[in-house]
Every structure is written in structure tokens, then in C-alpha cells.
Amino acid sequence: MLTVENTQKWLNNFYQKIEEHKDYLSELDTPIGDGDHGNNMMRGMVGVKESMARLQNPDLQALFKAIAMGLISKVGGASGPLYGTAFLEMAKKCTETQAAADLILVGLAGIKKRGGATEGDKTMVDVWSPVAHSSQLTTEVIAAAVAATKDMQAKKGRASYLGERSIGHLDPGAVSSGYLFTALIETEGIL
Amino acid sequence: MKKLGIILISHVSEIADGLPKLLTQVAQDVSFTSAGGTDTNDVGTSMEKILTAINNNDAAELLAFYDIGSAKMNLELAIEMTDKQVHLYDTALVEGAYTAATLIQADVPLADIEKQLAPLKIK
């Protein structure tokens, strides 16, 4: 179950993972995108940290909104509105349920609505969807979902311009989403 | 001023800010506002800049044109956050905006403008 405290810890942990892997994320984005996913996500997470720091005794809804606005205003690339919409949807739903599984599911629906991508399009949806639909979230579930994007042909996003040439590369948004959910698993008391 | 305005969204500020120069040639009485680049003027789009372009436009009803990728998503987010009525078109940016500007200037109703924009849809 998500609380203000463990959600902050989760996002701080995600921040560290992005910081640690930002060069790798941009490297993944170079052959099939515009080579900036790592830097974009880093800017977004700095935005999240700043907007979380401005909150005073927030409730969970205010916290999710602050996370969303940090990402939306700072990322610059497509991942900003996509991750941002996911957290906005969680903000709407969290007064009703604080279960991680329910909130990930509404986040996934938000990403699909915003980006128009579906499963198999080689996007972050290919990680969010298996995670949302897994009965038990484990690092294996995440790793398998991320790895599966390698053989997919991109149908949405910048990589889709490359058609078949996008096959053979991991999707950078799927990889960063993998970090998000790994950070979630590592945060005690959420699952 | 015409009652329909146009907003122009691009990943690059020079593209978004340069287009009104072309468009005012055919549409002197249409309000154009633009949002290009991220908040630090890097390549990308900014939801906040788009929202400002919507709010700063003299018209209450707007036609929105954009270039690629995240521009549409940030545009949709901004549309959800404003009270103005904004119509979004998936046309080629320059040709779509040029067609709309010409027709708004000639007082063509929106429904007929949309008919002429339909074949320019490319995304």
C-alpha cells in the first residue's frame, strides 16, 4: 500500500537509479531515438525532487500531483507527458485505493490514452502492462518485460520511423520504466 | 481580430516563432501565438509554454498545429488544463497552419476549414 512516506522513498530511489544509469539510457536511445532519454529523465527527476521539496505535509494526492508536474514541466521529451500522465491518473485514483496494483493499472491506462500505444509497440507500455497484470511483482517479471522489447518492431514513438531497423534494440522508455518498478519493489512496505 | 486564433507548437523555438512571419502575410487579423522548445529552449516541448501560448492568444477559440512526437502529448495536457476551446489537428504543421490562417482571414466557418484540413492529415 502506498503512503506519502514510502512514495517519497520510492521516487528518491528512482532518482538514484536514473542518476546512475542516465548515460546508459541515452546510449540506448541513440540508435533508435534522439539520444537524450537519460538526460531527459534526469532533468525530470530533478524536477520531481524540487517539486516534492516544496510540499508541506502533503497528502498522497498532492504528492502524486507534484511528481506528475515535476515530470511534465522538466522532461522535454515524450516521456514527460507519458510518465506525468501516469502519475496524474494515480493522483485521481488514490483517494479511492492506495494499493500499488490498482494505481499502476490506472497509470498504465493513462499512458496508453496519452501516447496511443498498446502492448507490443516497443514502448514503456510493454513494461507497465506486464507489471500491472502480474499476480506477484518480482524483479524477474520486470527483467523479462524489459528484455522482450528487444525483438519488437517499434510502432509508436521516435523509433517507429526506423521500422524494421528498430528490431534488436531495447526500448529506452521500457528500461527506465523497469528502474521505476525495481525501485518500487526495493521500497519496503509498498507491495 | 478574428474570433478564431492559431497556436503553433514545435520542438524548436525558431520553427514555432518563425511561422507567424509566414502566416501573417495571408492573415493579418488572426492572432498567432507559439510555443517552441523546452523551458530551457532545448529541443523538445513544454506543457507550460503551450499553456501560456493558449492563454496569450487574443482569441477564445483556437486551432492548434504541432510538429512531432511529444508535442501532441504536451498539447493535449495543456488543452485539459485550459478553459479555452482548442481544436487539435494532425496535419503537416506548416501547410495545416497556412491553410487555416488563410481561411480564418476569409471568414470561412470552422466546419469548412476542417474539411479543407482533412486531406492534410499526415499523423
CSV table of C-alpha atoms in Angstrom, one decimal:
chain,number,residue,atom,x,y,z
A,1,MET,CA,0.0,0.0,0.0
A,2,LEU,CA,1.3,3.4,-0.9
A,3,THR,CA,1.7,6.1,1.7
A,4,VAL,CA,3.2,9.6,1.5
A,5,GLU,CA,6.4,8.3,3.2
A,6,ASN,CA,7.0,5.2,1.1
A,7,THR,CA,6.0,7.0,-2.2
A,8,GLN,CA,8.7,9.7,-1.5
A,9,LYS,CA,11.2,6.9,-0.8
A,10,TRP,CA,10.2,5.1,-4.0
A,11,LEU,CA,10.7,8.3,-6.1
A,12,ASN,CA,14.0,9.1,-4.3
A,13,ASN,CA,15.2,5.6,-5.1
A,14,PHE,CA,14.1,6.0,-8.7
A,15,TYR,CA,16.0,9.3,-8.9
A,16,GLN,CA,19.2,7.4,-7.8
A,17,LYS,CA,18.7,4.8,-10.5
A,18,ILE,CA,18.2,7.4,-13.2
A,19,GLU,CA,21.3,9.2,-12.0
A,20,GLU,CA,23.3,6.0,-12.0
A,21,HIS,CA,22.1,4.9,-15.5
A,22,LYS,CA,21.5,8.1,-17.3
A,23,ASP,CA,24.4,7.6,-19.8
A,24,TYR,CA,23.2,4.1,-20.5
A,25,LEU,CA,19.6,5.3,-21.1
A,26,SER,CA,20.9,7.9,-23.6
A,27,GLU,CA,23.1,5.3,-25.2
A,28,LEU,CA,20.1,3.0,-25.7
A,29,ASP,CA,18.2,5.9,-27.2
A,30,THR,CA,21.0,6.8,-29.7
A,31,PRO,CA,20.4,4.1,-32.4
A,32,ILE,CA,16.6,4.3,-32.3
A,33,GLY,CA,15.8,7.7,-31.0
A,34,ASP,CA,17.3,11.1,-30.4
A,35,GLY,CA,19.8,10.0,-27.8
A,36,ASP,CA,18.5,12.1,-24.9
A,37,HIS,CA,16.4,9.7,-22.8
A,38,GLY,CA,18.9,9.6,-19.9
A,39,ASN,CA,19.3,13.4,-19.8
A,40,ASN,CA,15.6,14.0,-20.2
A,41,MET,CA,14.8,11.6,-17.3
A,42,MET,CA,17.5,13.1,-15.1
A,43,ARG,CA,16.0,16.6,-15.7
A,44,GLY,CA,12.6,15.2,-14.9
A,45,MET,CA,13.7,13.6,-11.7
A,46,VAL,CA,15.5,16.8,-10.6
A,47,GLY,CA,12.1,18.4,-11.3
A,48,VAL,CA,10.3,15.8,-9.2
A,49,LYS,CA,12.8,16.3,-6.3
A,50,GLU,CA,12.3,20.0,-6.4
A,51,SER,CA,8.5,19.9,-6.6
A,52,MET,CA,8.4,17.3,-3.7
A,53,ALA,CA,10.6,19.5,-1.6
A,54,ARG,CA,8.2,22.4,-2.0
A,55,LEU,CA,5.3,20.4,-0.4
A,56,GLN,CA,4.4,20.9,3.2
A,57,ASN,CA,2.6,18.0,4.9
A,58,PRO,CA,1.1,16.8,1.6
A,59,ASP,CA,-1.5,14.1,1.3
A,60,LEU,CA,-0.9,11.3,-1.2
A,61,GLN,CA,-2.9,13.0,-3.9
A,62,ALA,CA,-0.9,16.3,-3.6
A,63,LEU,CA,2.3,14.2,-3.7
A,64,PHE,CA,1.3,12.4,-6.8
A,65,LYS,CA,0.3,15.7,-8.5
A,66,ALA,CA,3.7,17.2,-7.6
A,67,ILE,CA,5.5,14.2,-9.0
A,68,ALA,CA,3.5,14.5,-12.2
A,69,MET,CA,4.0,18.2,-12.6
A,70,GLY,CA,7.8,17.8,-12.0
A,71,LEU,CA,8.0,15.3,-14.8
A,72,ILE,CA,5.7,17.2,-17.2
A,73,SER,CA,7.5,20.5,-16.8
A,74,LYS,CA,11.0,19.3,-16.9
A,75,VAL,CA,11.5,16.3,-19.1
A,76,GLY,CA,11.1,17.9,-22.6
A,77,GLY,CA,10.7,14.6,-24.5
A,78,ALA,CA,7.7,12.3,-24.8
A,79,SER,CA,8.5,10.6,-21.6
A,80,GLY,CA,7.5,13.7,-19.7
A,81,PRO,CA,3.8,13.8,-20.6
A,82,LEU,CA,3.7,9.9,-20.5
A,83,TYR,CA,5.2,9.4,-17.0
A,84,GLY,CA,3.4,12.6,-15.9
A,85,THR,CA,0.0,11.4,-17.1
A,86,ALA,CA,0.6,8.1,-15.3
A,87,PHE,CA,1.2,9.9,-12.0
A,88,LEU,CA,-1.8,12.3,-12.6
A,89,GLU,CA,-4.0,9.3,-13.0
A,90,MET,CA,-2.7,7.8,-9.8
A,91,ALA,CA,-3.4,11.2,-8.1
A,92,LYS,CA,-7.0,10.9,-9.2
A,93,LYS,CA,-7.4,7.3,-8.1
A,94,CYS,CA,-5.5,7.4,-4.8
A,95,THR,CA,-8.4,8.8,-2.7
A,96,GLU,CA,-10.2,5.6,-3.5
A,97,THR,CA,-7.5,3.0,-3.3
A,98,GLN,CA,-3.8,3.1,-2.2
A,99,ALA,CA,-3.0,-0.4,-3.4
A,100,ALA,CA,0.1,-0.4,-5.7
A,101,ALA,CA,-1.5,-2.8,-8.2
A,102,ASP,CA,-4.6,-0.6,-8.6
A,103,LEU,CA,-2.6,2.6,-9.1
A,104,ILE,CA,-0.2,1.0,-11.5
A,105,LEU,CA,-3.2,-0.1,-13.5
A,106,VAL,CA,-4.7,3.4,-13.8
A,107,GLY,CA,-1.2,4.7,-14.6
A,108,LEU,CA,-0.9,2.2,-17.5
A,109,ALA,CA,-4.4,3.3,-18.8
A,110,GLY,CA,-3.2,6.9,-18.7
A,111,ILE,CA,0.0,6.2,-20.7
A,112,LYS,CA,-2.0,4.2,-23.3
A,113,LYS,CA,-4.5,7.1,-23.6
A,114,ARG,CA,-1.8,9.8,-23.9
A,115,GLY,CA,0.5,8.0,-26.2
A,116,GLY,CA,-1.9,5.8,-28.1
A,117,ALA,CA,0.5,2.8,-27.8
A,118,THR,CA,-0.6,-0.7,-26.9
A,119,GLU,CA,1.2,-3.9,-25.9
A,120,GLY,CA,3.8,-5.0,-28.5
A,121,ASP,CA,4.5,-1.5,-29.9
A,122,LYS,CA,8.0,-1.5,-28.2
A,123,THR,CA,7.3,1.3,-25.7
A,124,MET,CA,7.1,1.7,-21.9
A,125,VAL,CA,3.7,0.1,-22.1
A,126,ASP,CA,5.5,-3.2,-22.6
A,127,VAL,CA,6.8,-2.9,-19.1
A,128,TRP,CA,3.9,-1.2,-17.4
A,129,SER,CA,1.4,-3.7,-18.8
A,130,PRO,CA,3.1,-7.0,-17.6
A,131,VAL,CA,3.9,-5.3,-14.3
A,132,ALA,CA,0.3,-4.2,-13.8
A,133,HIS,CA,-1.1,-7.6,-14.7
A,134,SER,CA,1.4,-9.7,-12.7
A,135,SER,CA,-0.1,-11.5,-9.7
A,136,GLN,CA,3.2,-11.0,-7.9
A,137,LEU,CA,5.6,-8.3,-8.9
A,138,THR,CA,9.2,-9.6,-8.9
A,139,THR,CA,12.5,-8.4,-10.5
A,140,GLU,CA,12.1,-11.4,-12.9
A,141,VAL,CA,8.8,-10.1,-14.2
A,142,ILE,CA,10.4,-6.7,-14.8
A,143,ALA,CA,13.6,-8.1,-16.4
A,144,ALA,CA,11.6,-10.3,-18.7
A,145,ALA,CA,9.3,-7.5,-19.8
A,146,VAL,CA,12.3,-5.1,-20.5
A,147,ALA,CA,14.2,-7.8,-22.4
A,148,ALA,CA,11.2,-8.7,-24.6
A,149,THR,CA,11.2,-5.2,-26.1
A,150,LYS,CA,14.5,-6.0,-27.9
A,151,ASP,CA,12.9,-8.2,-30.6
A,152,MET,CA,9.9,-6.0,-31.1
A,153,GLN,CA,9.5,-3.6,-34.0
A,154,ALA,CA,8.6,-0.1,-32.9
A,155,LYS,CA,5.1,1.1,-33.8
A,156,LYS,CA,5.0,4.2,-31.7
A,157,GLY,CA,7.4,6.9,-30.7
A,158,ARG,CA,10.6,8.1,-32.4
A,159,ALA,CA,11.9,4.6,-33.0
A,160,SER,CA,8.8,3.8,-35.2
A,161,TYR,CA,10.3,6.0,-38.0
A,162,LEU,CA,13.0,3.3,-38.3
A,163,GLY,CA,10.6,0.5,-39.0
A,164,GLU,CA,12.3,-3.0,-39.0
A,165,ARG,CA,15.6,-1.3,-38.2
A,166,SER,CA,14.3,-0.8,-34.6
A,167,ILE,CA,14.4,-4.6,-34.0
A,168,GLY,CA,17.4,-5.7,-31.9
A,169,HIS,CA,17.5,-2.7,-29.6
A,170,LEU,CA,16.0,-2.4,-26.1
A,171,ASP,CA,13.4,0.4,-25.8
A,172,PRO,CA,14.8,3.1,-23.6
A,173,GLY,CA,11.4,4.0,-22.0
A,174,ALA,CA,10.9,0.4,-21.2
A,175,VAL,CA,14.3,0.3,-19.5
A,176,SER,CA,13.6,3.4,-17.4
A,177,SER,CA,10.2,2.0,-16.5
A,178,GLY,CA,12.0,-1.1,-15.4
A,179,TYR,CA,14.0,1.1,-13.0
A,180,LEU,CA,10.8,2.7,-11.7
A,181,PHE,CA,9.3,-0.7,-10.7
A,182,THR,CA,12.6,-2.1,-9.4
A,183,ALA,CA,12.7,1.0,-7.2
A,184,LEU,CA,9.2,0.2,-6.1
A,185,ILE,CA,10.0,-3.4,-5.2
A,186,GLU,CA,13.0,-2.2,-3.2
A,187,THR,CA,10.9,0.2,-1.1
A,188,GLU,CA,9.7,-1.6,1.9
A,189,GLY,CA,6.0,-1.7,2.7
A,190,ILE,CA,4.6,-0.9,-0.7
A,191,LEU,CA,3.9,-4.3,-2.0
B,1,MET,CA,-9.3,40.4,-34.7
B,2,LYS,CA,-10.9,37.2,-35.9
B,3,LYS,CA,-12.7,35.1,-33.4
B,4,LEU,CA,-10.6,32.0,-34.2
B,5,GLY,CA,-6.9,32.1,-33.3
B,6,ILE,CA,-4.0,29.7,-34.1
B,7,ILE,CA,-1.3,28.2,-31.8
B,8,LEU,CA,1.9,26.7,-33.2
B,9,ILE,CA,3.9,24.1,-31.4
B,10,SER,CA,7.3,22.9,-32.4
B,11,HIS,CA,10.3,21.1,-30.8
B,12,VAL,CA,12.4,24.1,-31.8
B,13,SER,CA,11.6,27.7,-30.8
B,14,GLU,CA,12.8,29.2,-34.1
B,15,ILE,CA,10.4,27.0,-36.0
B,16,ALA,CA,7.4,27.9,-33.8
B,17,ASP,CA,8.3,31.6,-33.5
B,18,GLY,CA,9.2,31.9,-37.2
B,19,LEU,CA,5.9,30.6,-38.6
B,20,PRO,CA,3.9,33.7,-37.8
B,21,LYS,CA,6.1,35.6,-40.2
B,22,LEU,CA,4.8,33.4,-43.0
B,23,LEU,CA,1.2,33.3,-41.8
B,24,THR,CA,0.7,37.0,-41.2
B,25,GLN,CA,1.3,37.5,-44.9
B,26,VAL,CA,-2.0,35.9,-45.6
B,27,ALA,CA,-3.8,36.6,-42.3
B,28,GLN,CA,-3.2,40.0,-40.8
B,29,ASP,CA,-6.2,39.8,-38.5
B,30,VAL,CA,-5.6,36.3,-37.0
B,31,SER,CA,-3.9,36.0,-33.5
B,32,PHE,CA,-0.9,33.7,-33.7
B,33,THR,CA,0.9,32.5,-30.6
B,34,SER,CA,3.7,30.0,-30.5
B,35,ALA,CA,5.4,27.6,-28.1
B,36,GLY,CA,8.7,26.1,-29.2
B,37,GLY,CA,11.4,24.2,-27.4
B,38,THR,CA,11.6,23.2,-23.7
B,39,ASP,CA,11.6,25.6,-20.8
B,40,THR,CA,15.3,25.9,-21.2
B,41,ASN,CA,15.0,26.3,-25.0
B,42,ASP,CA,16.4,22.9,-25.7
B,43,VAL,CA,14.9,20.7,-28.4
B,44,GLY,CA,11.6,19.4,-27.1
B,45,THR,CA,8.2,20.9,-26.0
B,46,SER,CA,7.0,22.4,-22.8
B,47,MET,CA,3.4,21.9,-21.5
B,48,GLU,CA,3.7,25.2,-19.6
B,49,LYS,CA,4.9,27.1,-22.7
B,50,ILE,CA,2.0,25.7,-24.6
B,51,LEU,CA,-0.4,26.7,-21.9
B,52,THR,CA,1.0,30.2,-22.0
B,53,ALA,CA,0.6,30.4,-25.8
B,54,ILE,CA,-3.1,29.3,-25.4
B,55,ASN,CA,-3.7,31.9,-22.7
B,56,ASN,CA,-1.9,34.7,-24.5
B,57,ASN,CA,-3.8,34.2,-27.7
B,58,ASP,CA,-6.3,37.0,-28.3
B,59,ALA,CA,-9.0,34.5,-29.5
B,60,ALA,CA,-11.1,32.4,-27.2
B,61,GLU,CA,-11.3,29.5,-29.7
B,62,LEU,CA,-8.1,28.2,-31.1
B,63,LEU,CA,-6.8,25.9,-33.8
B,64,ALA,CA,-3.6,24.1,-32.7
B,65,PHE,CA,-0.9,22.8,-35.0
B,66,TYR,CA,2.2,20.9,-33.9
B,67,ASP,CA,5.2,19.0,-35.3
B,68,ILE,CA,6.2,15.6,-33.9
B,69,GLY,CA,6.1,13.2,-31.0
B,70,SER,CA,5.8,14.7,-27.6
B,71,ALA,CA,4.4,18.0,-28.9
B,72,LYS,CA,1.0,16.4,-29.3
B,73,MET,CA,1.0,14.9,-25.8
B,74,ASN,CA,2.0,18.1,-24.1
B,75,LEU,CA,-0.5,19.9,-26.2
B,76,GLU,CA,-3.3,17.6,-25.1
B,77,LEU,CA,-2.2,18.0,-21.5
B,78,ALA,CA,-2.3,21.8,-21.9
B,79,ILE,CA,-5.8,21.6,-23.5
B,80,GLU,CA,-7.0,19.6,-20.5
B,81,MET,CA,-5.8,22.5,-18.2
B,82,THR,CA,-7.3,25.5,-20.0
B,83,ASP,CA,-10.9,26.8,-20.2
B,84,LYS,CA,-10.4,27.9,-23.8
B,85,GLN,CA,-11.7,25.8,-26.6
B,86,VAL,CA,-8.8,24.3,-28.5
B,87,HIS,CA,-9.1,22.1,-31.6
B,88,LEU,CA,-6.1,20.0,-32.4
B,89,TYR,CA,-5.1,18.9,-35.9
B,90,ASP,CA,-2.8,16.1,-37.0
B,91,THR,CA,-1.8,17.9,-40.2
B,92,ALA,CA,1.6,18.8,-41.5
B,93,LEU,CA,2.5,21.8,-39.4
B,94,VAL,CA,3.3,24.4,-42.0
B,95,GLU,CA,0.7,23.5,-44.6
B,96,GLY,CA,-2.1,23.0,-42.0
B,97,ALA,CA,-1.5,26.3,-40.2
B,98,TYR,CA,-1.2,28.1,-43.6
B,99,THR,CA,-4.4,26.7,-44.8
B,100,ALA,CA,-6.3,27.5,-41.6
B,101,ALA,CA,-4.8,31.1,-41.4
B,102,THR,CA,-5.9,31.8,-45.0
B,103,LEU,CA,-9.4,30.5,-44.4
B,104,ILE,CA,-9.9,32.2,-41.0
B,105,GLN,CA,-8.9,35.5,-42.6
B,106,ALA,CA,-11.5,35.0,-45.2
B,107,ASP,CA,-14.2,34.3,-42.5
B,108,VAL,CA,-14.7,30.7,-43.6
B,109,PRO,CA,-16.7,28.8,-40.9
B,110,LEU,CA,-14.7,26.2,-38.8
B,111,ALA,CA,-16.6,23.3,-40.2
B,112,ASP,CA,-15.5,24.2,-43.7
B,113,ILE,CA,-11.9,24.9,-42.5
B,114,GLU,CA,-11.9,21.4,-41.1
B,115,LYS,CA,-13.0,19.9,-44.4
B,116,GLN,CA,-10.0,21.5,-46.1
B,117,LEU,CA,-7.6,20.4,-43.3
B,118,ALA,CA,-8.8,16.8,-43.5
B,119,PRO,CA,-6.6,15.8,-46.6
B,120,LEU,CA,-3.6,17.4,-45.0
B,121,LYS,CA,-3.7,15.0,-42.1
B,122,ILE,CA,-0.4,13.1,-42.0
B,123,LYS,CA,-0.1,11.7,-38.5
